[in-house]
Amino acid sequence: MLTKDDHIIDKFREMIEKRYNYVELTQRFDIPSSISEETIAEVKNYFLNTIYPPATERKQLEDAFSNLAEYVRSPKKIWGLFGNMAGAVFKFGRHFMQALKAGFGALDSFMGAKNFELSMAEIANKNGILPPISDEDFEDTMYQLPREEVEKFIGDVKGLFGAMVNTVLLKKTLAILDNVIETMEKKPNTYPAADVDGIKLGRGLLEKGYALFSKYDEPTKLAIVEFIFKNEMWYIDSIYKKKEEK
């Protein structure tokens, strides 16, 4: 049975589905020719299946999320798996630290975007908003959050996608995380299965980002990130304008 928090999360997904409707987007913006309907569909699917999966599927991921957060907050836990930095640089090349930091930067942005959901759920619960949640209830809930928190959320979303644009570096990050997972699995007494699941979750998030961006050239990748940011800002601005005109 879905909880009140689950309903706000699923409403979150529904609103993303609406604002990445291709026909409406073409009416709202002058979309660059390099961004096709298929590209928009891929971006929307990344949101809905990777960042915000349905509430019913998320139950299995909760422990992995919390364990991934521990590593994102303390990346030195990962560094320790390589023995020493000189050996890691020798194995993965001189961009080892850059690749690791970029990957963890993306995952940190992911955590920020996830935390925004919790803030939304807290406001909805405090205001006694019960399912089924209308679009207006959802927008009222978002409007009651501090504007800087909402804009931080958009910054986290942009940061996540922006960190995945450098697909050459991202590919190296994936290879590093493969090595991390392999090492952790060889030491089950040191690294609990939940920790390994957390790193696997992070790797999966980045791998899907690689699949999303690797097929495009550099200008198109940057245009996609800017377009996502523009659409998210449009949505927030439209909510504020609607509420303040009442």
PDB file of N, CA, C and O in Angstrom, residues 158-212:
ATOM      1  N   LYS A 158      20.836  20.188 -12.889  1.00  0.00           N
ATOM      2  CA  LYS A 158      21.761  20.631 -13.936  1.00  0.00           C
ATOM      3  C   LYS A 158      23.164  20.070 -13.676  1.00  0.00           C
ATOM      4  O   LYS A 158      23.865  19.656 -14.606  1.00  0.00           O
ATOM      5  N   GLY A 159      23.571  20.062 -12.393  1.00  0.00           N
ATOM      6  CA  GLY A 159      24.895  19.541 -12.040  1.00  0.00           C
ATOM      7  C   GLY A 159      25.040  18.069 -12.374  1.00  0.00           C
ATOM      8  O   GLY A 159      26.090  17.626 -12.859  1.00  0.00           O
ATOM      9  N   LEU A 160      23.978  17.296 -12.139  1.00  0.00           N
ATOM     10  CA  LEU A 160      24.014  15.869 -12.448  1.00  0.00           C
ATOM     11  C   LEU A 160      24.200  15.648 -13.947  1.00  0.00           C
ATOM     12  O   LEU A 160      25.104  14.915 -14.371  1.00  0.00           O
ATOM     13  N   PHE A 161      23.366  16.283 -14.749  1.00  0.00           N
ATOM     14  CA  PHE A 161      23.480  16.110 -16.203  1.00  0.00           C
ATOM     15  C   PHE A 161      24.782  16.708 -16.724  1.00  0.00           C
ATOM     16  O   PHE A 161      25.441  16.128 -17.591  1.00  0.00           O
ATOM     17  N   GLY A 162      25.164  17.866 -16.171  1.00  0.00           N
ATOM     18  CA  GLY A 162      26.393  18.525 -16.624  1.00  0.00           C
ATOM     19  C   GLY A 162      27.628  17.692 -16.357  1.00  0.00           C
ATOM     20  O   GLY A 162      28.577  17.681 -17.160  1.00  0.00           O
ATOM     21  N   ALA A 163      27.631  16.953 -15.238  1.00  0.00           N
ATOM     22  CA  ALA A 163      28.790  16.126 -14.891  1.00  0.00           C
ATOM     23  C   ALA A 163      28.924  14.924 -15.816  1.00  0.00           C
ATOM     24  O   ALA A 163      29.997  14.319 -15.902  1.00  0.00           O
ATOM     25  N   MET A 164      27.848  14.583 -16.524  1.00  0.00           N
ATOM     26  CA  MET A 164      27.884  13.404 -17.390  1.00  0.00           C
ATOM     27  C   MET A 164      28.174  13.743 -18.847  1.00  0.00           C
ATOM     28  O   MET A 164      28.249  12.854 -19.692  1.00  0.00           O
ATOM     29  N   VAL A 165      28.326  15.036 -19.137  1.00  0.00           N
ATOM     30  CA  VAL A 165      28.579  15.465 -20.519  1.00  0.00           C
ATOM     31  C   VAL A 165      29.947  15.006 -21.024  1.00  0.00           C
ATOM     32  O   VAL A 165      30.093  14.626 -22.180  1.00  0.00           O
ATOM     33  N   ASN A 166      30.958  15.030 -20.131  1.00  0.00           N
ATOM     34  CA  ASN A 166      32.301  14.583 -20.533  1.00  0.00           C
ATOM     35  C   ASN A 166      32.312  13.059 -20.535  1.00  0.00           C
ATOM     36  O   ASN A 166      32.712  12.414 -19.566  1.00  0.00           O
ATOM     37  N   THR A 167      31.844  12.482 -21.640  1.00  0.00           N
ATOM     38  CA  THR A 167      31.665  11.031 -21.692  1.00  0.00           C
ATOM     39  C   THR A 167      32.995  10.270 -21.713  1.00  0.00           C
ATOM     40  O   THR A 167      33.055   9.116 -21.295  1.00  0.00           O
ATOM     41  N   VAL A 168      34.072  10.904 -22.186  1.00  0.00           N
ATOM     42  CA  VAL A 168      35.388  10.248 -22.152  1.00  0.00           C
ATOM     43  C   VAL A 168      35.808  10.036 -20.695  1.00  0.00           C
ATOM     44  O   VAL A 168      36.241   8.942 -20.298  1.00  0.00           O
ATOM     45  N   LEU A 169      35.652  11.084 -19.895  1.00  0.00           N
ATOM     46  CA  LEU A 169      35.987  10.993 -18.475  1.00  0.00           C
ATOM     47  C   LEU A 169      35.015  10.058 -17.749  1.00  0.00           C
ATOM     48  O   LEU A 169      35.406   9.281 -16.883  1.00  0.00           O
ATOM     49  N   LEU A 170      33.745  10.117 -18.141  1.00  0.00           N
ATOM     50  CA  LEU A 170      32.725   9.274 -17.512  1.00  0.00           C
ATOM     51  C   LEU A 170      33.010   7.794 -17.754  1.00  0.00           C
ATOM     52  O   LEU A 170      32.816   6.960 -16.859  1.00  0.00           O
ATOM     53  N   LYS A 171      33.495   7.469 -18.944  1.00  0.00           N
ATOM     54  CA  LYS A 171      33.841   6.071 -19.245  1.00  0.00           C
ATOM     55  C   LYS A 171      34.951   5.590 -18.315  1.00  0.00           C
ATOM     56  O   LYS A 171      34.945   4.452 -17.836  1.00  0.00           O
ATOM     57  N   LYS A 172      35.902   6.476 -18.031  1.00  0.00           N
ATOM     58  CA  LYS A 172      36.985   6.139 -17.103  1.00  0.00           C
ATOM     59  C   LYS A 172      36.436   5.956 -15.679  1.00  0.00           C
ATOM     60  O   LYS A 172      36.843   5.055 -14.942  1.00  0.00           O
ATOM     61  N   THR A 173      35.490   6.812 -15.305  1.00  0.00           N
ATOM     62  CA  THR A 173      34.854   6.693 -13.989  1.00  0.00           C
ATOM     63  C   THR A 173      34.186   5.332 -13.840  1.00  0.00           C
ATOM     64  O   THR A 173      34.292   4.686 -12.793  1.00  0.00           O
ATOM     65  N   LEU A 174      33.499   4.895 -14.888  1.00  0.00           N
ATOM     66  CA  LEU A 174      32.818   3.592 -14.852  1.00  0.00           C
ATOM     67  C   LEU A 174      33.821   2.457 -14.664  1.00  0.00           C
ATOM     68  O   LEU A 174      33.569   1.513 -13.902  1.00  0.00           O
ATOM     69  N   ALA A 175      34.973   2.546 -15.341  1.00  0.00           N
ATOM     70  CA  ALA A 175      36.014   1.513 -15.192  1.00  0.00           C
ATOM     71  C   ALA A 175      36.551   1.498 -13.759  1.00  0.00           C
ATOM     72  O   ALA A 175      36.794   0.425 -13.183  1.00  0.00           O
ATOM     73  N   ILE A 176      36.719   2.686 -13.175  1.00  0.00           N
ATOM     74  CA  ILE A 176      37.204   2.782 -11.792  1.00  0.00           C
ATOM     75  C   ILE A 176      36.192   2.146 -10.840  1.00  0.00           C
ATOM     76  O   ILE A 176      36.559   1.369  -9.945  1.00  0.00           O
ATOM     77  N   LEU A 177      34.898   2.446 -11.037  1.00  0.00           N
ATOM     78  CA  LEU A 177      33.867   1.889 -10.159  1.00  0.00           C
ATOM     79  C   LEU A 177      33.736   0.377 -10.337  1.00  0.00           C
ATOM     80  O   LEU A 177      33.432  -0.341  -9.383  1.00  0.00           O
ATOM     81  N   ASP A 178      33.973  -0.120 -11.558  1.00  0.00           N
ATOM     82  CA  ASP A 178      34.002  -1.581 -11.760  1.00  0.00           C
ATOM     83  C   ASP A 178      35.075  -2.208 -10.876  1.00  0.00           C
ATOM     84  O   ASP A 178      34.861  -3.256 -10.243  1.00  0.00           O
ATOM     85  N   ASN A 179      36.245  -1.566 -10.844  1.00  0.00           N
ATOM     86  CA  ASN A 179      37.349  -2.065 -10.023  1.00  0.00           C
ATOM     87  C   ASN A 179      37.000  -1.998  -8.542  1.00  0.00           C
ATOM     88  O   ASN A 179      37.302  -2.922  -7.772  1.00  0.00           O
ATOM     89  N   VAL A 180      36.346  -0.905  -8.141  1.00  0.00           N
ATOM     90  CA  VAL A 180      35.931  -0.735  -6.741  1.00  0.00           C
ATOM     91  C   VAL A 180      34.972  -1.851  -6.336  1.00  0.00           C
ATOM     92  O   VAL A 180      35.133  -2.482  -5.282  1.00  0.00           O
ATOM     93  N   ILE A 181      33.986  -2.121  -7.184  1.00  0.00           N
ATOM     94  CA  ILE A 181      32.989  -3.161  -6.888  1.00  0.00           C
ATOM     95  C   ILE A 181      33.654  -4.528  -6.779  1.00  0.00           C
ATOM     96  O   ILE A 181      33.380  -5.307  -5.859  1.00  0.00           O
ATOM     97  N   GLU A 182      34.545  -4.817  -7.712  1.00  0.00           N
ATOM     98  CA  GLU A 182      35.258  -6.105  -7.706  1.00  0.00           C
ATOM     99  C   GLU A 182      36.062  -6.277  -6.424  1.00  0.00           C
ATOM    100  O   GLU A 182      36.039  -7.338  -5.786  1.00  0.00           O
ATOM    101  N   THR A 183      36.763  -5.214  -6.008  1.00  0.00           N
ATOM    102  CA  THR A 183      37.570  -5.274  -4.791  1.00  0.00           C
ATOM    103  C   THR A 183      36.693  -5.451  -3.560  1.00  0.00           C
ATOM    104  O   THR A 183      37.012  -6.245  -2.659  1.00  0.00           O
ATOM    105  N   MET A 184      35.587  -4.727  -3.504  1.00  0.00           N
ATOM    106  CA  MET A 184      34.678  -4.817  -2.359  1.00  0.00           C
ATOM    107  C   MET A 184      34.074  -6.221  -2.240  1.00  0.00           C
ATOM    108  O   MET A 184      33.943  -6.761  -1.145  1.00  0.00           O
ATOM    109  N   GLU A 185      33.718  -6.784  -3.392  1.00  0.00           N
ATOM    110  CA  GLU A 185      33.088  -8.116  -3.368  1.00  0.00           C
ATOM    111  C   GLU A 185      34.071  -9.199  -2.929  1.00  0.00           C
ATOM    112  O   GLU A 185      33.650 -10.245  -2.416  1.00  0.00           O
ATOM    113  N   LYS A 186      35.365  -8.945  -3.091  1.00  0.00           N
ATOM    114  CA  LYS A 186      36.379  -9.914  -2.643  1.00  0.00           C
ATOM    115  C   LYS A 186      36.622  -9.823  -1.133  1.00  0.00           C
ATOM    116  O   LYS A 186      37.304 -10.675  -0.562  1.00  0.00           O
ATOM    117  N   LYS A 187      36.097  -8.762  -0.497  1.00  0.00           N
ATOM    118  CA  LYS A 187      36.316  -8.563   0.949  1.00  0.00           C
ATOM    119  C   LYS A 187      34.981  -8.396   1.672  1.00  0.00           C
ATOM    120  O   LYS A 187      34.679  -7.339   2.229  1.00  0.00           O
ATOM    121  N   PRO A 188      34.147  -9.463   1.653  1.00  0.00           N
ATOM    122  CA  PRO A 188      32.800  -9.341   2.241  1.00  0.00           C
ATOM    123  C   PRO A 188      32.811  -9.054   3.740  1.00  0.00           C
ATOM    124  O   PRO A 188      31.839  -8.519   4.266  1.00  0.00           O
ATOM    125  N   ASN A 189      33.896  -9.419   4.416  1.00  0.00           N
ATOM    126  CA  ASN A 189      33.960  -9.146   5.861  1.00  0.00           C
ATOM    127  C   ASN A 189      34.234  -7.668   6.147  1.00  0.00           C
ATOM    128  O   ASN A 189      33.952  -7.185   7.242  1.00  0.00           O
ATOM    129  N   THR A 190      34.806  -6.991   5.161  1.00  0.00           N
ATOM    130  CA  THR A 190      35.113  -5.559   5.317  1.00  0.00           C
ATOM    131  C   THR A 190      34.016  -4.686   4.737  1.00  0.00           C
ATOM    132  O   THR A 190      33.666  -3.651   5.314  1.00  0.00           O
ATOM    133  N   TYR A 191      33.467  -5.119   3.590  1.00  0.00           N
ATOM    134  CA  TYR A 191      32.465  -4.309   2.896  1.00  0.00           C
ATOM    135  C   TYR A 191      31.133  -5.068   2.828  1.00  0.00           C
ATOM    136  O   TYR A 191      31.005  -6.025   2.064  1.00  0.00           O
ATOM    137  N   PRO A 192      30.148  -4.654   3.628  1.00  0.00           N
ATOM    138  CA  PRO A 192      28.839  -5.330   3.623  1.00  0.00           C
ATOM    139  C   PRO A 192      28.192  -5.266   2.240  1.00  0.00           C
ATOM    140  O   PRO A 192      28.476  -4.360   1.445  1.00  0.00           O
ATOM    141  N   ALA A 193      27.315  -6.216   1.989  1.00  0.00           N
ATOM    142  CA  ALA A 193      26.628  -6.276   0.690  1.00  0.00           C
ATOM    143  C   ALA A 193      25.876  -4.979   0.393  1.00  0.00           C
ATOM    144  O   ALA A 193      25.797  -4.540  -0.762  1.00  0.00           O
ATOM    145  N   ALA A 194      25.318  -4.346   1.443  1.00  0.00           N
ATOM    146  CA  ALA A 194      24.565  -3.098   1.239  1.00  0.00           C
ATOM    147  C   ALA A 194      25.474  -1.997   0.703  1.00  0.00           C
ATOM    148  O   ALA A 194      25.047  -1.164  -0.104  1.00  0.00           O
ATOM    149  N   ASP A 195      26.743  -1.974   1.148  1.00  0.00           N
ATOM    150  CA  ASP A 195      27.698  -0.978   0.639  1.00  0.00           C
ATOM    151  C   ASP A 195      27.971  -1.225  -0.845  1.00  0.00           C
ATOM    152  O   ASP A 195      28.031  -0.278  -1.640  1.00  0.00           O
ATOM    153  N   VAL A 196      28.146  -2.485  -1.193  1.00  0.00           N
ATOM    154  CA  VAL A 196      28.402  -2.836  -2.599  1.00  0.00           C
ATOM    155  C   VAL A 196      27.200  -2.442  -3.453  1.00  0.00           C
ATOM    156  O   VAL A 196      27.350  -1.873  -4.545  1.00  0.00           O
ATOM    157  N   ASP A 197      25.992  -2.712  -2.933  1.00  0.00           N
ATOM    158  CA  ASP A 197      24.777  -2.348  -3.668  1.00  0.00           C
ATOM    159  C   ASP A 197      24.703  -0.841  -3.892  1.00  0.00           C
ATOM    160  O   ASP A 197      24.239  -0.376  -4.936  1.00  0.00           O
ATOM    161  N   GLY A 198      25.151  -0.075  -2.899  1.00  0.00           N
ATOM    162  CA  GLY A 198      25.159   1.379  -3.032  1.00  0.00           C
ATOM    163  C   GLY A 198      26.054   1.840  -4.167  1.00  0.00           C
ATOM    164  O   GLY A 198      25.663   2.686  -4.987  1.00  0.00           O
ATOM    165  N   ILE A 199      27.269   1.278  -4.232  1.00  0.00           N
ATOM    166  CA  ILE A 199      28.196   1.652  -5.308  1.00  0.00           C
ATOM    167  C   ILE A 199      27.653   1.190  -6.658  1.00  0.00           C
ATOM    168  O   ILE A 199      27.760   1.903  -7.666  1.00  0.00           O
ATOM    169  N   LYS A 200      27.036   0.008  -6.686  1.00  0.00           N
ATOM    170  CA  LYS A 200      26.438  -0.485  -7.935  1.00  0.00           C
ATOM    171  C   LYS A 200      25.320   0.441  -8.408  1.00  0.00           C
ATOM    172  O   LYS A 200      25.158   0.691  -9.598  1.00  0.00           O
ATOM    173  N   LEU A 201      24.554   0.951  -7.452  1.00  0.00           N
ATOM    174  CA  LEU A 201      23.483   1.892  -7.787  1.00  0.00           C
ATOM    175  C   LEU A 201      24.062   3.149  -8.438  1.00  0.00           C
ATOM    176  O   LEU A 201      23.580   3.610  -9.474  1.00  0.00           O
ATOM    177  N   GLY A 202      25.127   3.681  -7.823  1.00  0.00           N
ATOM    178  CA  GLY A 202      25.781   4.865  -8.368  1.00  0.00           C
ATOM    179  C   GLY A 202      26.352   4.606  -9.744  1.00  0.00           C
ATOM    180  O   GLY A 202      26.225   5.428 -10.658  1.00  0.00           O
ATOM    181  N   ARG A 203      26.969   3.435  -9.901  1.00  0.00           N
ATOM    182  CA  ARG A 203      27.546   3.090 -11.202  1.00  0.00           C
ATOM    183  C   ARG A 203      26.447   2.993 -12.266  1.00  0.00           C
ATOM    184  O   ARG A 203      26.610   3.460 -13.388  1.00  0.00           O
ATOM    185  N   GLY A 204      25.317   2.376 -11.894  1.00  0.00           N
ATOM    186  CA  GLY A 204      24.206   2.244 -12.835  1.00  0.00           C
ATOM    187  C   GLY A 204      23.664   3.596 -13.273  1.00  0.00           C
ATOM    188  O   GLY A 204      23.346   3.803 -14.449  1.00  0.00           O
ATOM    189  N   LEU A 205      23.587   4.511 -12.329  1.00  0.00           N
ATOM    190  CA  LEU A 205      23.131   5.876 -12.625  1.00  0.00           C
ATOM    191  C   LEU A 205      24.041   6.534 -13.662  1.00  0.00           C
ATOM    192  O   LEU A 205      23.569   7.151 -14.631  1.00  0.00           O
ATOM    193  N   LEU A 206      25.363   6.387 -13.458  1.00  0.00           N
ATOM    194  CA  LEU A 206      26.338   6.997 -14.372  1.00  0.00           C
ATOM    195  C   LEU A 206      26.372   6.269 -15.719  1.00  0.00           C
ATOM    196  O   LEU A 206      26.528   6.897 -16.769  1.00  0.00           O
ATOM    197  N   GLU A 207      26.212   4.956 -15.682  1.00  0.00           N
ATOM    198  CA  GLU A 207      26.238   4.182 -16.928  1.00  0.00           C
ATOM    199  C   GLU A 207      25.066   4.573 -17.832  1.00  0.00           C
ATOM    200  O   GLU A 207      25.214   4.726 -19.048  1.00  0.00           O
ATOM    201  N   LYS A 208      23.898   4.777 -17.227  1.00  0.00           N
ATOM    202  CA  LYS A 208      22.735   5.192 -18.021  1.00  0.00           C
ATOM    203  C   LYS A 208      22.936   6.610 -18.553  1.00  0.00           C
ATOM    204  O   LYS A 208      22.470   6.950 -19.637  1.00  0.00           O
ATOM    205  N   GLY A 209      23.629   7.447 -17.761  1.00  0.00           N
ATOM    206  CA  GLY A 209      23.964   8.785 -18.238  1.00  0.00           C
ATOM    207  C   GLY A 209      24.915   8.717 -19.420  1.00  0.00           C
ATOM    208  O   GLY A 209      24.779   9.479 -20.385  1.00  0.00           O
ATOM    209  N   TYR A 210      25.867   7.787 -19.350  1.00  0.00           N
ATOM    210  CA  TYR A 210      26.809   7.589 -20.465  1.00  0.00           C
ATOM    211  C   TYR A 210      26.049   7.159 -21.722  1.00  0.00           C
ATOM    212  O   TYR A 210      26.299   7.674 -22.818  1.00  0.00           O
ATOM    213  N   ALA A 211      25.101   6.249 -21.550  1.00  0.00           N
ATOM    214  CA  ALA A 211      24.306   5.780 -22.693  1.00  0.00           C
ATOM    215  C   ALA A 211      23.487   6.924 -23.286  1.00  0.00           C
ATOM    216  O   ALA A 211      23.300   7.008 -24.504  1.00  0.00           O
ATOM    217  N   LEU A 212      23.020   7.822 -22.427  1.00  0.00           N
ATOM    218  CA  LEU A 212      22.225   8.960 -22.885  1.00  0.00           C
ATOM    219  C   LEU A 212      23.058   9.943 -23.710  1.00  0.00           C
ATOM    220  O   LEU A 212      22.636  10.392 -24.779  1.00  0.00           O
TER     221      LEU A 212
END
